[in-house]
PDB file of C-alpha atoms and ligand atoms in Angstrom:
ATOM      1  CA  UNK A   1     -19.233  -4.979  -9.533  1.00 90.00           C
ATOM      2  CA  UNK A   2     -16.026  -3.734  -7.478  1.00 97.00           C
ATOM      3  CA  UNK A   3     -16.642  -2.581  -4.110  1.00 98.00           C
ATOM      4  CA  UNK A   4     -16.273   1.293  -3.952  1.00 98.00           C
ATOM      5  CA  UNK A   5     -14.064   2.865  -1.019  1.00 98.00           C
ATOM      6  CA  UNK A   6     -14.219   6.436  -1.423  1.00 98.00           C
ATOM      7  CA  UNK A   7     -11.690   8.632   0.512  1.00 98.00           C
ATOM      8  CA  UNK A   8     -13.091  12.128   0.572  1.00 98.00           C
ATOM      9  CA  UNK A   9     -13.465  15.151   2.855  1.00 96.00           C
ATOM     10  CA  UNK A  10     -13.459  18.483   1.272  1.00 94.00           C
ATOM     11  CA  UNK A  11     -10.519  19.920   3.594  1.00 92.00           C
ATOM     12  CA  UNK A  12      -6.973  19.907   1.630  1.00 92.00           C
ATOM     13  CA  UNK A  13      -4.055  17.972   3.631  1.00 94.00           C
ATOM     14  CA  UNK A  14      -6.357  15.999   5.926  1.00 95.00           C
ATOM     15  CA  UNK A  15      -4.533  12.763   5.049  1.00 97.00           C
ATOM     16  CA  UNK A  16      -6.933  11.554   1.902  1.00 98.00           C
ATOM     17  CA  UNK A  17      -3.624  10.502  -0.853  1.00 98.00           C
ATOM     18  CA  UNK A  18      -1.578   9.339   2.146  1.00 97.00           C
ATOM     19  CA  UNK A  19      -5.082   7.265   3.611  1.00 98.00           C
ATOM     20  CA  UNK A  20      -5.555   5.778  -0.379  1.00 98.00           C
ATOM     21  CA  UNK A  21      -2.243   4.624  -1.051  1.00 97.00           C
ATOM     22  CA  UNK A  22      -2.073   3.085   2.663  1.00 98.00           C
ATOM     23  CA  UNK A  23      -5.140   1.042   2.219  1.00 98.00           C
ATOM     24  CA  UNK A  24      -4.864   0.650  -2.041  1.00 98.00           C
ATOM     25  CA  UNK A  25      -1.197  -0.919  -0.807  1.00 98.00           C
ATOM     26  CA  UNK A  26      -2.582  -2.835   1.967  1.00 98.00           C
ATOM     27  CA  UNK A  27      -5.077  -4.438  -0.183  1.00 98.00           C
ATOM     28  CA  UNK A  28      -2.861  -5.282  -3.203  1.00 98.00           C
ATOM     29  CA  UNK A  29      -0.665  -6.707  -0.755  1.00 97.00           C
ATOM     30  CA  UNK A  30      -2.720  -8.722   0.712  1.00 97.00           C
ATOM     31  CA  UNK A  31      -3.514 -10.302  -2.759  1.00 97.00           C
ATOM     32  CA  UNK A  32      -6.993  -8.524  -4.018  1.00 98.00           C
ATOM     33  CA  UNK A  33      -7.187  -6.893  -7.206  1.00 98.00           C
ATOM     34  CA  UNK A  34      -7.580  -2.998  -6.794  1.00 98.00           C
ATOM     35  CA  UNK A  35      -8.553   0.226  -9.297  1.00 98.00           C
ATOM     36  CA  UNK A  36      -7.567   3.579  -8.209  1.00 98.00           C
ATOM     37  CA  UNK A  37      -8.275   6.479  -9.436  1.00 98.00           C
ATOM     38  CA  UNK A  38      -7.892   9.989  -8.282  1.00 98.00           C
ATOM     39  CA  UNK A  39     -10.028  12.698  -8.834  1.00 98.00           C
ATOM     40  CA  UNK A  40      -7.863  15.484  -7.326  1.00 97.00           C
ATOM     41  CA  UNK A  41      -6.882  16.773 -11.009  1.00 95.00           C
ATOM     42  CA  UNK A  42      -4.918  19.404  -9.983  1.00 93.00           C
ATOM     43  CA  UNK A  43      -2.320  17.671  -7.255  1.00 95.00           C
ATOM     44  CA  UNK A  44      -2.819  14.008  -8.270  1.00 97.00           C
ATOM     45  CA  UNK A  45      -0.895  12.725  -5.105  1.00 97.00           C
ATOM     46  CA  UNK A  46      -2.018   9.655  -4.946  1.00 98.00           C
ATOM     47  CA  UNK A  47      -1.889   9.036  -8.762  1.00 98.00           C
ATOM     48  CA  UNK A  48       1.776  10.361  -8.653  1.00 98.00           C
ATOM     49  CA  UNK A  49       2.092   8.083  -5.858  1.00 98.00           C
ATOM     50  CA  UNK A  50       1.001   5.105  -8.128  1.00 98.00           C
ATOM     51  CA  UNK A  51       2.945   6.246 -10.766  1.00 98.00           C
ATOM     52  CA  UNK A  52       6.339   6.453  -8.362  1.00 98.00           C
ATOM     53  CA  UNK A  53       5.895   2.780  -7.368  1.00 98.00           C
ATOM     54  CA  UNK A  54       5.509   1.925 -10.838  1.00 98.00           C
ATOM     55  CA  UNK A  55       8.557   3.662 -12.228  1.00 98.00           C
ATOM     56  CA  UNK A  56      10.660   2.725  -8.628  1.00 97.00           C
ATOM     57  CA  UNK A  57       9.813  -1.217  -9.408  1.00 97.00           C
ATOM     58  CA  UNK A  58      10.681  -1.178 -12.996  1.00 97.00           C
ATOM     59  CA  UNK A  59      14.304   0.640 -12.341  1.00 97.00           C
ATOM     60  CA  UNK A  60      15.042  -1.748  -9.409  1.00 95.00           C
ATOM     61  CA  UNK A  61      13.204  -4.805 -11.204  1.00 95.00           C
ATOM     62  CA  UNK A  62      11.103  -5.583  -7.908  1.00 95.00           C
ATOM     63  CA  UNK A  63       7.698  -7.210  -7.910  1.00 95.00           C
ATOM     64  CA  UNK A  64       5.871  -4.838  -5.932  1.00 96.00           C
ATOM     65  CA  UNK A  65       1.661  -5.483  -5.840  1.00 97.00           C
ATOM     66  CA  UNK A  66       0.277  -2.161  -8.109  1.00 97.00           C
ATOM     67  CA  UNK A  67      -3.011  -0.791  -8.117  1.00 98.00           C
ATOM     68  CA  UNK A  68      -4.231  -0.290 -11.482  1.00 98.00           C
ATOM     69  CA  UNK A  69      -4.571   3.404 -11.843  1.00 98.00           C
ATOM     70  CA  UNK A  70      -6.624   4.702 -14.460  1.00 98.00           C
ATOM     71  CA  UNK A  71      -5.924   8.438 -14.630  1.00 97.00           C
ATOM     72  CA  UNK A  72      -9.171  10.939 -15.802  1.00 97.00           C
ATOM     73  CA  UNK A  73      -8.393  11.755 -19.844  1.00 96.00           C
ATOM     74  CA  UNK A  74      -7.699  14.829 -20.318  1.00 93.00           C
ATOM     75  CA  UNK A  75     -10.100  16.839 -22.848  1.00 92.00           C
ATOM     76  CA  UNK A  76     -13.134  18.584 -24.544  1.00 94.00           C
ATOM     77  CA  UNK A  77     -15.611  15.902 -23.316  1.00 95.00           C
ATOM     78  CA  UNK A  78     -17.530  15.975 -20.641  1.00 95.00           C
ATOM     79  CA  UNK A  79     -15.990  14.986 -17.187  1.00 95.00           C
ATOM     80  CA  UNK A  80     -18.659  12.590 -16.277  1.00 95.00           C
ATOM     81  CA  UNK A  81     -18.238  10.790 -19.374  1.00 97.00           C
ATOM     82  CA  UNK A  82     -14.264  10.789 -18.761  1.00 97.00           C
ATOM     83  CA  UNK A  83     -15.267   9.509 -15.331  1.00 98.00           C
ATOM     84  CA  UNK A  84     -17.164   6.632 -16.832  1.00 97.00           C
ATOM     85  CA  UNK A  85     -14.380   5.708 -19.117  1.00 98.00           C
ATOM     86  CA  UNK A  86     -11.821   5.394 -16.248  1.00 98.00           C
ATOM     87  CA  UNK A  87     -13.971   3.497 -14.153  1.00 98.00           C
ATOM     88  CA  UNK A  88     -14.883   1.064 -16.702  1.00 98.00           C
ATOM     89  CA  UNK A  89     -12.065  -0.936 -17.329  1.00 98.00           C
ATOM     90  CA  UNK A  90     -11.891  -1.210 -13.586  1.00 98.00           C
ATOM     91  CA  UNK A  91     -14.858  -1.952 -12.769  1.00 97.00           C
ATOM     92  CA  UNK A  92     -14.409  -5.844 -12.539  1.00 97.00           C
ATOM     93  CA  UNK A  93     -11.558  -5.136  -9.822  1.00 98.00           C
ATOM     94  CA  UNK A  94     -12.857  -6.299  -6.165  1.00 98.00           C
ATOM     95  CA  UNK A  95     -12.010  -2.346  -4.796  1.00 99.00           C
ATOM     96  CA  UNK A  96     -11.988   0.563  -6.614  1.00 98.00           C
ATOM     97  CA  UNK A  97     -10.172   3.195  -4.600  1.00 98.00           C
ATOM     98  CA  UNK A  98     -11.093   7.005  -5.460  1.00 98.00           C
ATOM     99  CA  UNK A  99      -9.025   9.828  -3.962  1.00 98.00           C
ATOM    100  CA  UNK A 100     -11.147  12.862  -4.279  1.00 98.00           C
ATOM    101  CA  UNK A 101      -9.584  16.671  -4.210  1.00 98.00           C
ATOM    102  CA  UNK A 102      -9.960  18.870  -0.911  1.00 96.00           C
ATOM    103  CA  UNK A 103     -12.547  20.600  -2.380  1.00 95.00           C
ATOM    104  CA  UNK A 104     -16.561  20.187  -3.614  1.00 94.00           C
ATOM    105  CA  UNK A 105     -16.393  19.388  -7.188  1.00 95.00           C
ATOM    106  CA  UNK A 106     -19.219  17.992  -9.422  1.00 95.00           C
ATOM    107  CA  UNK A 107     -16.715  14.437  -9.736  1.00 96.00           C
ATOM    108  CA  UNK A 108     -16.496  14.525  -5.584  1.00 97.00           C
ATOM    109  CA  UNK A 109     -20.029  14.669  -5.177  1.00 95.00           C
ATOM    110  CA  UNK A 110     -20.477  12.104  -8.076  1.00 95.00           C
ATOM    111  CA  UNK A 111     -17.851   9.517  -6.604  1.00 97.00           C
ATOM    112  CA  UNK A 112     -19.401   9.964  -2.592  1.00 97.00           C
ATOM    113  CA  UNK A 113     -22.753   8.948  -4.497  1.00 95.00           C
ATOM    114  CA  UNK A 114     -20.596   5.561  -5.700  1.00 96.00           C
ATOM    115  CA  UNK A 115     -19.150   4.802  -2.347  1.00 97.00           C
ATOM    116  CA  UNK A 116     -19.531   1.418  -0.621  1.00 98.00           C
ATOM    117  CA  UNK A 117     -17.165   2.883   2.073  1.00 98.00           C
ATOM    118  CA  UNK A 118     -16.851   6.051   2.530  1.00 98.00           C
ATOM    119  CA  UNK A 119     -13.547   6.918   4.475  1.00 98.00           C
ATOM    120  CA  UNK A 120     -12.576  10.931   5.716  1.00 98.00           C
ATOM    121  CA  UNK A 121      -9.671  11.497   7.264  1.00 98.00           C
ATOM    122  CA  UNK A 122      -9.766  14.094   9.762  1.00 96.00           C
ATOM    123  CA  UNK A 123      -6.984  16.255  11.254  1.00 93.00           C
ATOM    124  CA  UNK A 124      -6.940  16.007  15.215  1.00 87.00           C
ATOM    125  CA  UNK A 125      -8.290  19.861  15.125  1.00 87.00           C
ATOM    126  CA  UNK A 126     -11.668  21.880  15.851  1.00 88.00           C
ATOM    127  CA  UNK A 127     -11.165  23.788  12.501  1.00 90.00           C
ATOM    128  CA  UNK A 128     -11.391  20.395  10.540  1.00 92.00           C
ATOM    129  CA  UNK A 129     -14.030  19.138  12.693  1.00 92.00           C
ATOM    130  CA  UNK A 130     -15.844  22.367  11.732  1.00 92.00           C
ATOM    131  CA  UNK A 131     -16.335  20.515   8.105  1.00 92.00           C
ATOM    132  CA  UNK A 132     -18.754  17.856   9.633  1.00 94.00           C
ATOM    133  CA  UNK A 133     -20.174  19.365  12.321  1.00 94.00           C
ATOM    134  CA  UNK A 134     -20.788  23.014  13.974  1.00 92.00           C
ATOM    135  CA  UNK A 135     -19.969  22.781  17.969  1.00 87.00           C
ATOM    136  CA  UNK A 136     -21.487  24.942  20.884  1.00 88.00           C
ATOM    137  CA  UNK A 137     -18.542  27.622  21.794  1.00 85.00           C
ATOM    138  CA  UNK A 138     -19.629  27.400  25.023  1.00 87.00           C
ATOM    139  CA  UNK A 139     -20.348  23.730  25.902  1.00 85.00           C
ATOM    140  CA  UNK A 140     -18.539  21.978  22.657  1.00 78.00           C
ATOM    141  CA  UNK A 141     -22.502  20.118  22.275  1.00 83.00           C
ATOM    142  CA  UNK A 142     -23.115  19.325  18.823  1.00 85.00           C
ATOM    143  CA  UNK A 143     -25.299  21.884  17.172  1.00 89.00           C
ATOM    144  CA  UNK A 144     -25.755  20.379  13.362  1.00 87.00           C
ATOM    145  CA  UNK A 145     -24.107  19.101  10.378  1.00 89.00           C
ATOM    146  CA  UNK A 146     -21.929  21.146   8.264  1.00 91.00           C
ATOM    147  CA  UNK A 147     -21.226  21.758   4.646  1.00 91.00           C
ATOM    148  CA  UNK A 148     -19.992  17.986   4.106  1.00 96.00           C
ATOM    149  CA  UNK A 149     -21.992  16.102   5.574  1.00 96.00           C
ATOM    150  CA  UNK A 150     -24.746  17.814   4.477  1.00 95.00           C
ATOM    151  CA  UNK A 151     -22.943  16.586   1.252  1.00 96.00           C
ATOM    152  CA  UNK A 152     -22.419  13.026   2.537  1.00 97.00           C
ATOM    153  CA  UNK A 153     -26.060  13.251   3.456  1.00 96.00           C
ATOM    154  CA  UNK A 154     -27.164  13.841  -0.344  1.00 95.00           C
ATOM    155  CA  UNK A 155     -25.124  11.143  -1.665  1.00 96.00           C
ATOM    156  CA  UNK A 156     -26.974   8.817   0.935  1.00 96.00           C
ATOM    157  CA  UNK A 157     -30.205   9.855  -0.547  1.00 94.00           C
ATOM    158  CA  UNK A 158     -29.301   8.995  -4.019  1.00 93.00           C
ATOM    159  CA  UNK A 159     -28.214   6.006  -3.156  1.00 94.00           C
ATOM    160  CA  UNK A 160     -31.398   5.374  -1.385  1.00 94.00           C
ATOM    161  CA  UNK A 161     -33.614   6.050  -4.498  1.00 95.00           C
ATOM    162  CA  UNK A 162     -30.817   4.217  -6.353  1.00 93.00           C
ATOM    163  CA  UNK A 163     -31.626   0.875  -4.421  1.00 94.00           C
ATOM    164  CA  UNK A 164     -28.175   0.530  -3.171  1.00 93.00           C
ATOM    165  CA  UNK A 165     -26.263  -0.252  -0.327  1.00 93.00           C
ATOM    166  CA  UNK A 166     -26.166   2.385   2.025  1.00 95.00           C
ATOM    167  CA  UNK A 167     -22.728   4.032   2.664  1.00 97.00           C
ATOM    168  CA  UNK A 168     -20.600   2.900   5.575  1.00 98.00           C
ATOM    169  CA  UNK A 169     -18.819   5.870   6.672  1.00 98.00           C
ATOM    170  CA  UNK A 170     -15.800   5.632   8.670  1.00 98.00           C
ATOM    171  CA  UNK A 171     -14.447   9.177  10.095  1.00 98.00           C
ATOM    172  CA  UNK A 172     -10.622   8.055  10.984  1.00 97.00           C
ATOM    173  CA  UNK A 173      -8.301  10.664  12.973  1.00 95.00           C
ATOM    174  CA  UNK A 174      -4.902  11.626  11.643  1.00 96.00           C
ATOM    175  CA  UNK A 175      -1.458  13.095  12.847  1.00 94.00           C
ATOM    176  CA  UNK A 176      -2.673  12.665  15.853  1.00 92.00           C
ATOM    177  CA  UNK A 177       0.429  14.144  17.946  1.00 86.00           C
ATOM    178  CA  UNK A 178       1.503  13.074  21.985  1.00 75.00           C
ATOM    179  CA  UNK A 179       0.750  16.343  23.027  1.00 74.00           C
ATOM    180  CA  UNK A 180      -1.759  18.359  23.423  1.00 72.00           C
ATOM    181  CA  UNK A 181      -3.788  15.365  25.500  1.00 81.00           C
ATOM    182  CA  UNK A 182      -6.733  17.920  26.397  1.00 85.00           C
ATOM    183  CA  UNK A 183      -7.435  19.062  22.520  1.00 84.00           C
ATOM    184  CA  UNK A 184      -7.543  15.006  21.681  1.00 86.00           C
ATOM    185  CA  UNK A 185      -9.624  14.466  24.075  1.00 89.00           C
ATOM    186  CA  UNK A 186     -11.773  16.823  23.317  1.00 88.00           C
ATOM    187  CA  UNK A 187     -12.225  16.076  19.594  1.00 89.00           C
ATOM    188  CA  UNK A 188     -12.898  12.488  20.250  1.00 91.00           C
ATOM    189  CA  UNK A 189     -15.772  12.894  22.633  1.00 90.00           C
ATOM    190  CA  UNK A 190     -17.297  15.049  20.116  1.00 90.00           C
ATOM    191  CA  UNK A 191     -16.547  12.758  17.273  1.00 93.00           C
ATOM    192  CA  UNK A 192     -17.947   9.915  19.126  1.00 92.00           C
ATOM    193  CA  UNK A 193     -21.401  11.988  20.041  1.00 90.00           C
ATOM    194  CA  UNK A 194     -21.511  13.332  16.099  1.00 92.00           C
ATOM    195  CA  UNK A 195     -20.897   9.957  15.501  1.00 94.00           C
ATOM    196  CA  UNK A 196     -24.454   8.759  16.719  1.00 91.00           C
ATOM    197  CA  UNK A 197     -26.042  11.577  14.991  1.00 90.00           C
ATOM    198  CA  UNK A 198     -25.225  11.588  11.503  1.00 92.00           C
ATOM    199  CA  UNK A 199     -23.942   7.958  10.943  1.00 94.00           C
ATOM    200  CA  UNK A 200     -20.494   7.120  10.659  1.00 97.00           C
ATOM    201  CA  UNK A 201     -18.176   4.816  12.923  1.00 97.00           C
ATOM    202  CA  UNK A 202     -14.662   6.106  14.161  1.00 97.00           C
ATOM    203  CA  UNK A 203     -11.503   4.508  13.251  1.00 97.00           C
ATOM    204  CA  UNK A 204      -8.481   5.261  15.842  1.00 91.00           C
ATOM    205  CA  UNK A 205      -6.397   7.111  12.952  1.00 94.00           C
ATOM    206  CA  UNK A 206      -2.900   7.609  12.597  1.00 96.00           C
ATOM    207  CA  UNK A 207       0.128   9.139  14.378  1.00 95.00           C
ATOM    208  CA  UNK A 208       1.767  11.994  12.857  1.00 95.00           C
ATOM    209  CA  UNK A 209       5.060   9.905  11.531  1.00 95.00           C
ATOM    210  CA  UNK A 210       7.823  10.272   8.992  1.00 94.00           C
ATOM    211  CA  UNK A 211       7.066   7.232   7.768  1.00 94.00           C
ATOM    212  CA  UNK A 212       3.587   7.951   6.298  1.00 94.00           C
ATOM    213  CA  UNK A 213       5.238  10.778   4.159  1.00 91.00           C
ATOM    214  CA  UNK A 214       8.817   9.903   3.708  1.00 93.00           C
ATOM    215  CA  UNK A 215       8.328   6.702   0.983  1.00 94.00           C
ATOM    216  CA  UNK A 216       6.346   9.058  -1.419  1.00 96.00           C
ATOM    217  CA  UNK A 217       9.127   9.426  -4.487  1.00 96.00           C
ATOM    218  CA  UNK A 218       9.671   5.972  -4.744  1.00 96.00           C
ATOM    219  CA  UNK A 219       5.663   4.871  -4.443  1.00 97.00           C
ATOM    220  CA  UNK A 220       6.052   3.532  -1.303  1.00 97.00           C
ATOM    221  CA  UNK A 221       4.140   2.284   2.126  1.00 96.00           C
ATOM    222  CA  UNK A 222       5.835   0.798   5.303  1.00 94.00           C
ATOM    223  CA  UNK A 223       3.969  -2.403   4.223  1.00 96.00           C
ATOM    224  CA  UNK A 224       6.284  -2.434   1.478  1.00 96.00           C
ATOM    225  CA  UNK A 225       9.878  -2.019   3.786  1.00 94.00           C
ATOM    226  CA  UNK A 226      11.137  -5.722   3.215  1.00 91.00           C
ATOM    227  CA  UNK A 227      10.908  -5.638  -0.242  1.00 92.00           C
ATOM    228  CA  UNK A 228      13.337  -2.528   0.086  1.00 91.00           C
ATOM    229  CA  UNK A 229      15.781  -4.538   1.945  1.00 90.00           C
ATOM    230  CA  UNK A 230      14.974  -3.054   5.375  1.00 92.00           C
ATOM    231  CA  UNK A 231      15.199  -6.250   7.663  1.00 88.00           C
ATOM    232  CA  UNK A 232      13.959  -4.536  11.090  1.00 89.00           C
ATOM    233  CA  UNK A 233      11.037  -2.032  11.535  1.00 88.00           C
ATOM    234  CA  UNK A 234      11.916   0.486  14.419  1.00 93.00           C
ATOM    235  CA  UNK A 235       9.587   1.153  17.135  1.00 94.00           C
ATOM    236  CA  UNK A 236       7.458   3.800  15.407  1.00 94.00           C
ATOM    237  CA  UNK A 237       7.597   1.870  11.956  1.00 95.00           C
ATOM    238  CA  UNK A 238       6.068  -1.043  13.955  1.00 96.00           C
ATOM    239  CA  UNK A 239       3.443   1.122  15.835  1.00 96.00           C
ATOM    240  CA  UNK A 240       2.838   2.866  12.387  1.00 96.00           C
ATOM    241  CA  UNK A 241       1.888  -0.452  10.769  1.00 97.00           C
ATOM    242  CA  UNK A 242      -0.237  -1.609  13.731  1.00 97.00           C
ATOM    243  CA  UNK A 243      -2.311   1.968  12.936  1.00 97.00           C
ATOM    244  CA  UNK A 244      -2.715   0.350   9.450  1.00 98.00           C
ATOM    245  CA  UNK A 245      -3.704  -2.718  10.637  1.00 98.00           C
ATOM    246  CA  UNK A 246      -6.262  -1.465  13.211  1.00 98.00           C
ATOM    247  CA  UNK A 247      -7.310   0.720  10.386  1.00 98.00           C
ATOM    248  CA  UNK A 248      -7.711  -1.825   7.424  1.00 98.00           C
ATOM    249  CA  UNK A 249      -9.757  -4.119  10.547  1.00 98.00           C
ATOM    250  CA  UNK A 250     -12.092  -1.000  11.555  1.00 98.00           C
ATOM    251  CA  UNK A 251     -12.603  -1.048   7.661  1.00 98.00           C
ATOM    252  CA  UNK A 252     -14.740  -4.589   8.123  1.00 98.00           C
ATOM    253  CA  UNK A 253     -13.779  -4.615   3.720  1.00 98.00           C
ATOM    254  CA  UNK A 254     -15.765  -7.962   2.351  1.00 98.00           C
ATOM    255  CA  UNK A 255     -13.694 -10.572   1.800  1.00 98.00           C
ATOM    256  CA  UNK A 256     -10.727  -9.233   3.510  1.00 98.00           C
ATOM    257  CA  UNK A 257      -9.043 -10.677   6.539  1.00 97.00           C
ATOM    258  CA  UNK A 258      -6.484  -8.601   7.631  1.00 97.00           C
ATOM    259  CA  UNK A 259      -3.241 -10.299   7.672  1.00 92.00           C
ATOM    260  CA  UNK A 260       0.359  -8.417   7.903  1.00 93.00           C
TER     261      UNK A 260
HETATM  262  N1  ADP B 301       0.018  10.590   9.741  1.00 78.78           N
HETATM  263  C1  ADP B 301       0.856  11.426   9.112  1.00 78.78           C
HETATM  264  N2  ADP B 301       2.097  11.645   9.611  1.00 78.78           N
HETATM  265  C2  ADP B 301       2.946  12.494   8.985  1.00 78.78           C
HETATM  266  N3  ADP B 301       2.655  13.189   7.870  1.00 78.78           N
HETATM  267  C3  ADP B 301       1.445  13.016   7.327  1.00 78.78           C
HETATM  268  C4  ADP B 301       0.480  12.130   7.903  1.00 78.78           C
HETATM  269  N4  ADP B 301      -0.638  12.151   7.136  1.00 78.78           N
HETATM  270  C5  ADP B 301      -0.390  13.004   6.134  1.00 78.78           C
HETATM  271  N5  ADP B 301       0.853  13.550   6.236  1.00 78.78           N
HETATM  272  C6  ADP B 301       1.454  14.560   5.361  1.00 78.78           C
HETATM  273  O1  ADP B 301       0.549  15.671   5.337  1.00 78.78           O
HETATM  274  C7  ADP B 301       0.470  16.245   4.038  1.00 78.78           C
HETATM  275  C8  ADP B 301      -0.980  16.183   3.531  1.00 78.78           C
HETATM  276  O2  ADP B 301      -1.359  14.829   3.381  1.00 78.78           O
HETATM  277  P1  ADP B 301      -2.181  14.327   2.112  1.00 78.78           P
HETATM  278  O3  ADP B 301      -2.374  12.871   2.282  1.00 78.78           O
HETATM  279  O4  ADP B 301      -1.556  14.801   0.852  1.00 78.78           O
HETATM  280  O5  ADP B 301      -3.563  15.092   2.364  1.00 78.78           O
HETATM  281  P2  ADP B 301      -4.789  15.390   1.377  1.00 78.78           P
HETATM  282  O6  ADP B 301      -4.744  14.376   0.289  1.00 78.78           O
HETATM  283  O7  ADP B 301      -6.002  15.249   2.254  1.00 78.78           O
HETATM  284  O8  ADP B 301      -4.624  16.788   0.890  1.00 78.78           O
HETATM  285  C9  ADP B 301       1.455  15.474   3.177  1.00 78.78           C
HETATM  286  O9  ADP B 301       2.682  16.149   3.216  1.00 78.78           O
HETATM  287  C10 ADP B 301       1.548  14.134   3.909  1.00 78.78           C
HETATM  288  O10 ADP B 301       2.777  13.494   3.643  1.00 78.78           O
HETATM  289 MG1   MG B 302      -4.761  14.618  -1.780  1.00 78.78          MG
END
């Protein structure tokens, strides 16, 4: 049975499709055999992103590591049976990587029920932080869980009756900007003290960078620069990839020693 890393949080443009195809690259790269699939039916970013590498490789006859996507059939039948059939074929992968949508659907809630590894990416901002956890006006103390952790809480339960694993949850920050030191600041020590309550670890995230959006039409990651014919990373494209690594390390994936 694959390993499942789910990358879910039910806020759009948090960083989920740019987080999958970072790590989904990473891994392929770094020689295991990966499923993806993306259960964001409407945008499909990261499948589009899967589907750009594919076409870019073929027209410019590199050998680029793929994921093997397996897209969610369109049709009358009924979507968790279309789920199974995706997942299938994939199933004797060593990761499966789902992207799920920015929103609760019945497939979201399904896949964070699945998850080995559960990673949310998380805007540097109170208003995304407001997804996992409701904060004191007045003292910024931690006053409960919200709406999807709540969620994240029910899939732990299932799995718990299931006999399975439970999920590791990694919360990992992203965009995070060089200003606005105070607002940082302030989100991470109430990440860190939500951390403690409702089980998850923190990953130190990503910068907001060009390069984490700019390789999208061709299917791209900065892992993947060389093979472009890029001979030097700049400064930023070097700290960028150091984000990955730190990332991919905080991941602690079985069987995977992090090595680029
Ligand atoms: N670290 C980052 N630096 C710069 N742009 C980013 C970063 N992370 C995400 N983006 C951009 O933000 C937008 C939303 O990201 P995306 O991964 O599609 O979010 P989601 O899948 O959660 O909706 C996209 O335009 C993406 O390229
Ligand atoms: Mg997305």
């Amino acid at each position: 049975m694959a390993h499942i890393i789910v990358v879910g949080n039910e806020k759009g443009g948090s960083g989920k499709s740019t987080t999958s195809m970072h790590v989904a690259t990473a891994l392929v790269r770094m020689g295991h055999s990966v499923g993806a699939m993306d259960l964001d039916l409407r945008q499909r970013s990261f499948g589009r992103y899967i589907e750009n590498r594919q076409a870019f490789a073929t027209r410019d006859g590199l050998d680029l590591a793929m994921p093997d996507y397996r897209p969610i059939a369109e049709g009358e039948a009924p979507l968790d049976e279309r789920f199974s059939d995706a997942i299938r074929p994939i199933d004797g992968c060593e990761f499966v990587l789902i992207d799920c949508p920015g929103s609760h659907t019945r497939l979201s809630q399904l896949a964070h029920s699945l998850a080995d590894t559960l990673i949310t990416p998380l805007n540097d901002s109170f208003v995304d932080f407001d997804l996992l956890a409701r904060i004191d006006p007045m003292t910024n103390k931690v006053k409960g869980p919200s709406i999807y952790s709540e969620m994240v809480w029910a899939a732990r339960q299932a799995r718990a009756e299931a006999g399975l694993q439970p999920i590791d949850w990694i919360v990992t920050r992203n965009r995070l900007g060089t200003q606005a030191m105070h607002n940082k600041r302030k989100v991470g020590d109430a990440l860190d003290t939500l951390a403690k309550r409702i089980g998850f670890r923190v990953a130190p995230g990503f910068s907001e960078r060009v390069i984490f959006r700019e390789l999208f039409p061709r299917g791209l990651t900065l892992l993947d620069l060389r093979d472009i014919g890029v001979s030097s990373l700049n400064l930023s494209n070097v700290a960028a990839r150091q984000e990955l690594r730190d990332l991919m390390r905080t991941l602690d994936l079985p069987g995977v020693s992090v090595d680029f």
